[in-house]
PDB file of C-alpha atoms in Angstrom:
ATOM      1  CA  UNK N   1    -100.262  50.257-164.808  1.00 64.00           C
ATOM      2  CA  UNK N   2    -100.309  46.331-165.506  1.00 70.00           C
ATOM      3  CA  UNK N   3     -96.496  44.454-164.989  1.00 74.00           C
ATOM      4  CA  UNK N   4     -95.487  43.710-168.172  1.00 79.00           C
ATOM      5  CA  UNK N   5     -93.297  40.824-166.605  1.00 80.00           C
ATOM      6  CA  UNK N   6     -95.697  37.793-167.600  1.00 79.00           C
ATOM      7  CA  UNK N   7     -95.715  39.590-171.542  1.00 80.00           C
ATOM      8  CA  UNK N   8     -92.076  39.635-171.725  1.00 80.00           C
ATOM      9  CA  UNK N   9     -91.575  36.151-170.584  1.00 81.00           C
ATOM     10  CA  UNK N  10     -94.433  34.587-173.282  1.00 81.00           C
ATOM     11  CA  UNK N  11     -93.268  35.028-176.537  1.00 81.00           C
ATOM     12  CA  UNK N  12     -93.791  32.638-179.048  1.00 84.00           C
ATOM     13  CA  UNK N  13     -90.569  30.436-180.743  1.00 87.00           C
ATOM     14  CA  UNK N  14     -89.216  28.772-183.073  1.00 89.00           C
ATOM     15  CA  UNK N  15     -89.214  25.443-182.942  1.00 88.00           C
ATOM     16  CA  UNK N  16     -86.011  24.330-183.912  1.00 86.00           C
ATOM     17  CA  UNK N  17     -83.742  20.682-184.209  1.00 88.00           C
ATOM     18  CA  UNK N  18     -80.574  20.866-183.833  1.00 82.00           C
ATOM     19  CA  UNK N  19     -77.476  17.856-184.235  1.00 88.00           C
ATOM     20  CA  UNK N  20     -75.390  17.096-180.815  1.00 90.00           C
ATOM     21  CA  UNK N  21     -73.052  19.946-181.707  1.00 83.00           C
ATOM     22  CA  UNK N  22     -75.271  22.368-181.979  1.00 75.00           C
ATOM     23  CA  UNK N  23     -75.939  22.648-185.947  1.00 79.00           C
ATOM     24  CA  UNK N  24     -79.277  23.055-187.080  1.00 82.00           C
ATOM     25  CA  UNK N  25     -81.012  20.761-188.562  1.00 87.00           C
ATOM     26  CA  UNK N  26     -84.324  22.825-189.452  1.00 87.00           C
ATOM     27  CA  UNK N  27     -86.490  25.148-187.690  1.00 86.00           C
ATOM     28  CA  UNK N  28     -90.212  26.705-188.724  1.00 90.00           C
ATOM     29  CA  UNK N  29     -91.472  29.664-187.971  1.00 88.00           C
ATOM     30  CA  UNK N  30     -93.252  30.329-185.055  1.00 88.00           C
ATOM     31  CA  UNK N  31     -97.338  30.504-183.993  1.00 87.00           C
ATOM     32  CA  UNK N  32     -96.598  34.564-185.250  1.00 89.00           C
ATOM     33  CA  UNK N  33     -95.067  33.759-188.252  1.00 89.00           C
ATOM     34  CA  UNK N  34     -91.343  34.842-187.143  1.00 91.00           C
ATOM     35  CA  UNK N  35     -88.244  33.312-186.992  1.00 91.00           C
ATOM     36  CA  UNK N  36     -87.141  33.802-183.158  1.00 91.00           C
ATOM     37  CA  UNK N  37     -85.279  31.448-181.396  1.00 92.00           C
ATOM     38  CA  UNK N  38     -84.383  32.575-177.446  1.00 93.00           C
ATOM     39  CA  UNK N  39     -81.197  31.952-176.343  1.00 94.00           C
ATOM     40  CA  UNK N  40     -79.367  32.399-172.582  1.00 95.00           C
ATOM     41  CA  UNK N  41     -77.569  35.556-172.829  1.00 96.00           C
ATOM     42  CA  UNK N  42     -74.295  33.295-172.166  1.00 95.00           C
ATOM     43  CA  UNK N  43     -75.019  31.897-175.759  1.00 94.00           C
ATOM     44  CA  UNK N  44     -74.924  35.688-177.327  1.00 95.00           C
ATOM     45  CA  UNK N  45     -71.369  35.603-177.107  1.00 92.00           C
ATOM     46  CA  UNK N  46     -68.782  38.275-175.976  1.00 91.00           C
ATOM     47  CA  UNK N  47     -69.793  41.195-178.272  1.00 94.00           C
ATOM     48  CA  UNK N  48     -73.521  41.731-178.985  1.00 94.00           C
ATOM     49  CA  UNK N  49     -74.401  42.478-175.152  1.00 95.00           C
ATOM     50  CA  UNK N  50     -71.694  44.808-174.843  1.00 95.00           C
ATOM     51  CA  UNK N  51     -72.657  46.644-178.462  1.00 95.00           C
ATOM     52  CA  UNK N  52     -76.315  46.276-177.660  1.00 95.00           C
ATOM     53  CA  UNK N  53     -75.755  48.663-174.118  1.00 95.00           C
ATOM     54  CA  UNK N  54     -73.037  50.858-175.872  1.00 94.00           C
ATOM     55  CA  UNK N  55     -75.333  51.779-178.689  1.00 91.00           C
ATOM     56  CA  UNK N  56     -78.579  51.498-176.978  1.00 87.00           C
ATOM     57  CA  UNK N  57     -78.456  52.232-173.566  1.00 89.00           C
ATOM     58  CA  UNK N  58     -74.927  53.464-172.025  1.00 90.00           C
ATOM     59  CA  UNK N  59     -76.055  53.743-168.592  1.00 89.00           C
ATOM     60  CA  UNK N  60     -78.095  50.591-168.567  1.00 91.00           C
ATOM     61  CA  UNK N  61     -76.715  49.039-165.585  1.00 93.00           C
ATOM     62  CA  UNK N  62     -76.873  52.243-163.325  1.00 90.00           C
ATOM     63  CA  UNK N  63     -80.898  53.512-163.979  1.00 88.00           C
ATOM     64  CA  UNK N  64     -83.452  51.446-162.293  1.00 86.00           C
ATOM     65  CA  UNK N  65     -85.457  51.435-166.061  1.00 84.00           C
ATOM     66  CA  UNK N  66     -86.320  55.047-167.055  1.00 80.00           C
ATOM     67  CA  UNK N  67     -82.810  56.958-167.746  1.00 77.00           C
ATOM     68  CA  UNK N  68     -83.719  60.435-166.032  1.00 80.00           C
ATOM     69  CA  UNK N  69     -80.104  62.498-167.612  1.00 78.00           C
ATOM     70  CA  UNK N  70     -81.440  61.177-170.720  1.00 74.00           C
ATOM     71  CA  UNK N  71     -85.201  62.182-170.361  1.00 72.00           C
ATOM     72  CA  UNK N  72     -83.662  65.479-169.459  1.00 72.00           C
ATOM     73  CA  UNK N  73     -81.465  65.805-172.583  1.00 78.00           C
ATOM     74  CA  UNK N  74     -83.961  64.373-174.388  1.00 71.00           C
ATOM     75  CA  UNK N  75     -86.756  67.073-173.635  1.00 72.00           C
ATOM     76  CA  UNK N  76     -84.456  70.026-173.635  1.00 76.00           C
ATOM     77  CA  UNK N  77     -83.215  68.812-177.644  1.00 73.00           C
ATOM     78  CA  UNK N  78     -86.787  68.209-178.586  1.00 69.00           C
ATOM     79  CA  UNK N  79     -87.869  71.859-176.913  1.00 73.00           C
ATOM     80  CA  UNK N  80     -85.009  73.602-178.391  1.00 79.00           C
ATOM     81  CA  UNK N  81     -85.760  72.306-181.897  1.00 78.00           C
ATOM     82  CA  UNK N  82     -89.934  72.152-181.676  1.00 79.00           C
ATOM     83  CA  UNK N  83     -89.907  68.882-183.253  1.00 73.00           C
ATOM     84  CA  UNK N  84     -88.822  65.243-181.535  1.00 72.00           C
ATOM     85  CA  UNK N  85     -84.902  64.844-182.554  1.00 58.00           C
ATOM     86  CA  UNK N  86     -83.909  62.947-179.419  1.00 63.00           C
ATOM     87  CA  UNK N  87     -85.539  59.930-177.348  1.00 69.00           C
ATOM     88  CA  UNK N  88     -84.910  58.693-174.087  1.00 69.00           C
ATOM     89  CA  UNK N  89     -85.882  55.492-174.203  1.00 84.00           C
ATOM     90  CA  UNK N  90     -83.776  52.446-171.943  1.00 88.00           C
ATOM     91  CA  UNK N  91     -83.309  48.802-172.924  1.00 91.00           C
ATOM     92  CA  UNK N  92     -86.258  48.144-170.449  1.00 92.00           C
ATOM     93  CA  UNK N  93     -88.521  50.498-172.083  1.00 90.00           C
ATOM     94  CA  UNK N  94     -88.366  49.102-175.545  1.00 90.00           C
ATOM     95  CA  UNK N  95     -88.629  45.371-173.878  1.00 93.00           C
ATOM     96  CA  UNK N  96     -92.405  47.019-172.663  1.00 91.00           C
ATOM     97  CA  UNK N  97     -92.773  48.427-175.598  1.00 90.00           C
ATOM     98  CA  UNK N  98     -91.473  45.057-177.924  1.00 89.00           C
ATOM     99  CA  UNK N  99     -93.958  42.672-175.051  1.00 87.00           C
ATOM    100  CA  UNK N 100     -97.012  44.645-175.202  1.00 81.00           C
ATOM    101  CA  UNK N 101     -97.163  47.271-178.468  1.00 77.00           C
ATOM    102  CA  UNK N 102     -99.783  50.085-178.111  1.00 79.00           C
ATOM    103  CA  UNK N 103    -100.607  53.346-180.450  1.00 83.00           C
ATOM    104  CA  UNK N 104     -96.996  55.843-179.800  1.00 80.00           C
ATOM    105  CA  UNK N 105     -98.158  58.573-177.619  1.00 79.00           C
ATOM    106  CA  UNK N 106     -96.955  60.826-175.279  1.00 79.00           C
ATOM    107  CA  UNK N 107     -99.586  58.769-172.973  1.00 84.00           C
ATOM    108  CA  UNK N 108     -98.383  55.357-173.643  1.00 83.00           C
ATOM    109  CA  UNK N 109     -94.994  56.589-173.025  1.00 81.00           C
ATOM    110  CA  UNK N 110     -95.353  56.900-169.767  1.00 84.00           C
ATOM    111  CA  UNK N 111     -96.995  53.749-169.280  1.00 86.00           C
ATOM    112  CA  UNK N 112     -93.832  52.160-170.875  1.00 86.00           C
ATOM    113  CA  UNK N 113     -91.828  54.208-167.962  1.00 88.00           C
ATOM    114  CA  UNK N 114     -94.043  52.826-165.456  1.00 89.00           C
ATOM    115  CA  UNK N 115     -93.497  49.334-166.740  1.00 89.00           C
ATOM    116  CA  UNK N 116     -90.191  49.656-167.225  1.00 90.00           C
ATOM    117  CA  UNK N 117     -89.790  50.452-164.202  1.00 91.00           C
ATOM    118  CA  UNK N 118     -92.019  47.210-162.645  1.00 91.00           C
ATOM    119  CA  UNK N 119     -89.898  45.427-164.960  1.00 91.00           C
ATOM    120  CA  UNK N 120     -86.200  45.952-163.626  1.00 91.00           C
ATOM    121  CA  UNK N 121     -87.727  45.066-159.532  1.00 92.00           C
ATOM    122  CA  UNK N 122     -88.459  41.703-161.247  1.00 91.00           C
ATOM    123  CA  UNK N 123     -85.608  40.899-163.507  1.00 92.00           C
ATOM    124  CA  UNK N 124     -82.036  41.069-163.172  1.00 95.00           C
ATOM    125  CA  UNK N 125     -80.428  43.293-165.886  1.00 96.00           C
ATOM    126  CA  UNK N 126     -79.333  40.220-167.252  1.00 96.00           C
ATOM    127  CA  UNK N 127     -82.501  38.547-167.612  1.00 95.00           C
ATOM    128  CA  UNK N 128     -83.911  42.115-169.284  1.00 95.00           C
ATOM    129  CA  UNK N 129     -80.432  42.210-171.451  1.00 96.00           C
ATOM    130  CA  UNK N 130     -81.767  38.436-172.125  1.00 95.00           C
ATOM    131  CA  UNK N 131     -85.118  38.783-173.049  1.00 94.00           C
ATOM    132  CA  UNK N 132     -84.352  41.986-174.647  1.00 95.00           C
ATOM    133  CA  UNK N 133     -81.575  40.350-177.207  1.00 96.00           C
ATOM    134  CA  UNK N 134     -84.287  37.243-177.969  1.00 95.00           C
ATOM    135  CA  UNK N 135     -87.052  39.032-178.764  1.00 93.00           C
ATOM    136  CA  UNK N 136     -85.911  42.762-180.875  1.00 93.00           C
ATOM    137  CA  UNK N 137     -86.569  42.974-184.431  1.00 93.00           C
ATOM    138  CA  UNK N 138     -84.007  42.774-186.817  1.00 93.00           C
ATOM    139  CA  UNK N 139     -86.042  42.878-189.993  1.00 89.00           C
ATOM    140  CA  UNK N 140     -89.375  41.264-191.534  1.00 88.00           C
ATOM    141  CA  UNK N 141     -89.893  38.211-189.635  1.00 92.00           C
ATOM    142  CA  UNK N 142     -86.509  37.776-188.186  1.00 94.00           C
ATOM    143  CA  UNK N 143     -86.442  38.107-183.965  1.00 93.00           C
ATOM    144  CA  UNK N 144     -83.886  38.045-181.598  1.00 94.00           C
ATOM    145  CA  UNK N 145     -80.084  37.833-182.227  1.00 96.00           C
ATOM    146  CA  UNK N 146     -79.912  33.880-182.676  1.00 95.00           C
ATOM    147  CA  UNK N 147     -82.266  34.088-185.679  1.00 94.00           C
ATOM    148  CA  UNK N 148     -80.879  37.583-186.778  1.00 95.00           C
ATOM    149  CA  UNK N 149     -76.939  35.488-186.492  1.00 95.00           C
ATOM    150  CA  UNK N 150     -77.968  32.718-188.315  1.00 92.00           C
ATOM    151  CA  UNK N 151     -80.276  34.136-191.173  1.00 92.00           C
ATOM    152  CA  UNK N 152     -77.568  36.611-191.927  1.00 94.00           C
ATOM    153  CA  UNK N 153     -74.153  35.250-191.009  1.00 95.00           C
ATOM    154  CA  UNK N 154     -74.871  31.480-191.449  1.00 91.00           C
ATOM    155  CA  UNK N 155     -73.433  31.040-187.544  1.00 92.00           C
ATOM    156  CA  UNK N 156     -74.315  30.943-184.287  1.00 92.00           C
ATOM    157  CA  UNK N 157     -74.570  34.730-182.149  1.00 95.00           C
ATOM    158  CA  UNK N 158     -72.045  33.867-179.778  1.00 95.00           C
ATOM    159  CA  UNK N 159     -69.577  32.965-183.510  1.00 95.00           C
ATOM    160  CA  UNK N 160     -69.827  36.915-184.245  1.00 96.00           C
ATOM    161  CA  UNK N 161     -67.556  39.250-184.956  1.00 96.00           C
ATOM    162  CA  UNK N 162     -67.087  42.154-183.597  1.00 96.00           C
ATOM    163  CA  UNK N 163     -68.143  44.302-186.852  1.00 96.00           C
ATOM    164  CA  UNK N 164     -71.170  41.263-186.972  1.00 96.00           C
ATOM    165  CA  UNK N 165     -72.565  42.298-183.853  1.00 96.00           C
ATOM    166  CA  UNK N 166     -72.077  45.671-184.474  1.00 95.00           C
ATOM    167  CA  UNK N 167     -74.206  45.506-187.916  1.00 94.00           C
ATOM    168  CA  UNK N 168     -76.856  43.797-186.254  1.00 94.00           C
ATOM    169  CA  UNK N 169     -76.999  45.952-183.742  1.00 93.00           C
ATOM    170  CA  UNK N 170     -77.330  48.992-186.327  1.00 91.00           C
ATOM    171  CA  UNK N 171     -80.333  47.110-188.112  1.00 90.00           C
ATOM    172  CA  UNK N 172     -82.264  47.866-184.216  1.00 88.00           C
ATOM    173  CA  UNK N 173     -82.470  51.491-184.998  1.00 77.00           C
ATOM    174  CA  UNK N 174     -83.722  50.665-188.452  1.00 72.00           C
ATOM    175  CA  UNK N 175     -84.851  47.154-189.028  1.00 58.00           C
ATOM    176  CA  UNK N 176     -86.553  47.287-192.570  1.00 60.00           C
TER     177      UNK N 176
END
């Protein structure tokens, strides 16, 4: 399976201008037509990490990318019911999946495993956390948390709330 490394780390971005304190001054969209502007996960403040892995991915920091009690719960639920009611997808998969997007199949699944799992021997968990936070969708052309914090709230992501972080973190399951 290819590394998806070099696809996660080449996104397109805003460009933005911003005053000496941080305010912006105006931004355009980027080459895809999105609003996405990356920012180190020290910029994301104290709450959106910790809602993102609480909501997301509770055992983030102790699987090496694929989440193997959850693939277990997940195919036991989805057995028991006949019908797919449960996922078992990490942090790191959906980074694959968000870097290089392919038809959902059972198929491309596991190539999203397998990359996943390339992904977390070449970036910290805080560089996937990173890269994860900058580039998920949080509606129409909106990307990553800075855009997502400033279209929504007016503020910077590391300004938020708790209850702020926790919204956008709800629009992830749902974005439109």
């Amino acid at each position: 399976t290819p590394d998806p490394t070099e696809a996660v780390r080449s996104r397109p971005v805003s460009p933005v201008l911003l005053d000496d304190k941080g305010r912006m001054i105006n931004a355009r969209l980027s080459s895809k037509g999105e609003w996405c502007i990356p920012i180190p996960l020290s910029k994301m403040g104290r709450w959106l990490p910790k809602v993102l892995v609480a909501v997301e991915d509770k055992r983030f920091y102790d699987h090496g990318g694929v989440d193997f009690l959850a693939l277990g719960r997940s195919a036991w639920l989805n057995l028991k019911h006949g019908r797919v009611v449960s996922g078992a997808s990490t942090i790191s998969t959906q980074l694959v999946r968000l870097s290089t997007p392919r038809e959902r199949t059972f198929e491309t699944k596991v190539l999203e495993f397998f990359g996943a799992w390339k992904l977390e021997r070449a970036l910290t968990k805080d560089e996937i956390l990173e890269q994860y936070l900058n580039q998920a969708p949080f509606g129409g052309p909106i990307r990553g948390v800075e855009a997502a914090s400033r279209l929504y709230f007016g503020k910077r992501a590391e300004e938020l709330s708790l209850g702020e972080a926790a919204l956008l973190v709800g629009l992830l399951k749902g974005p439109t």
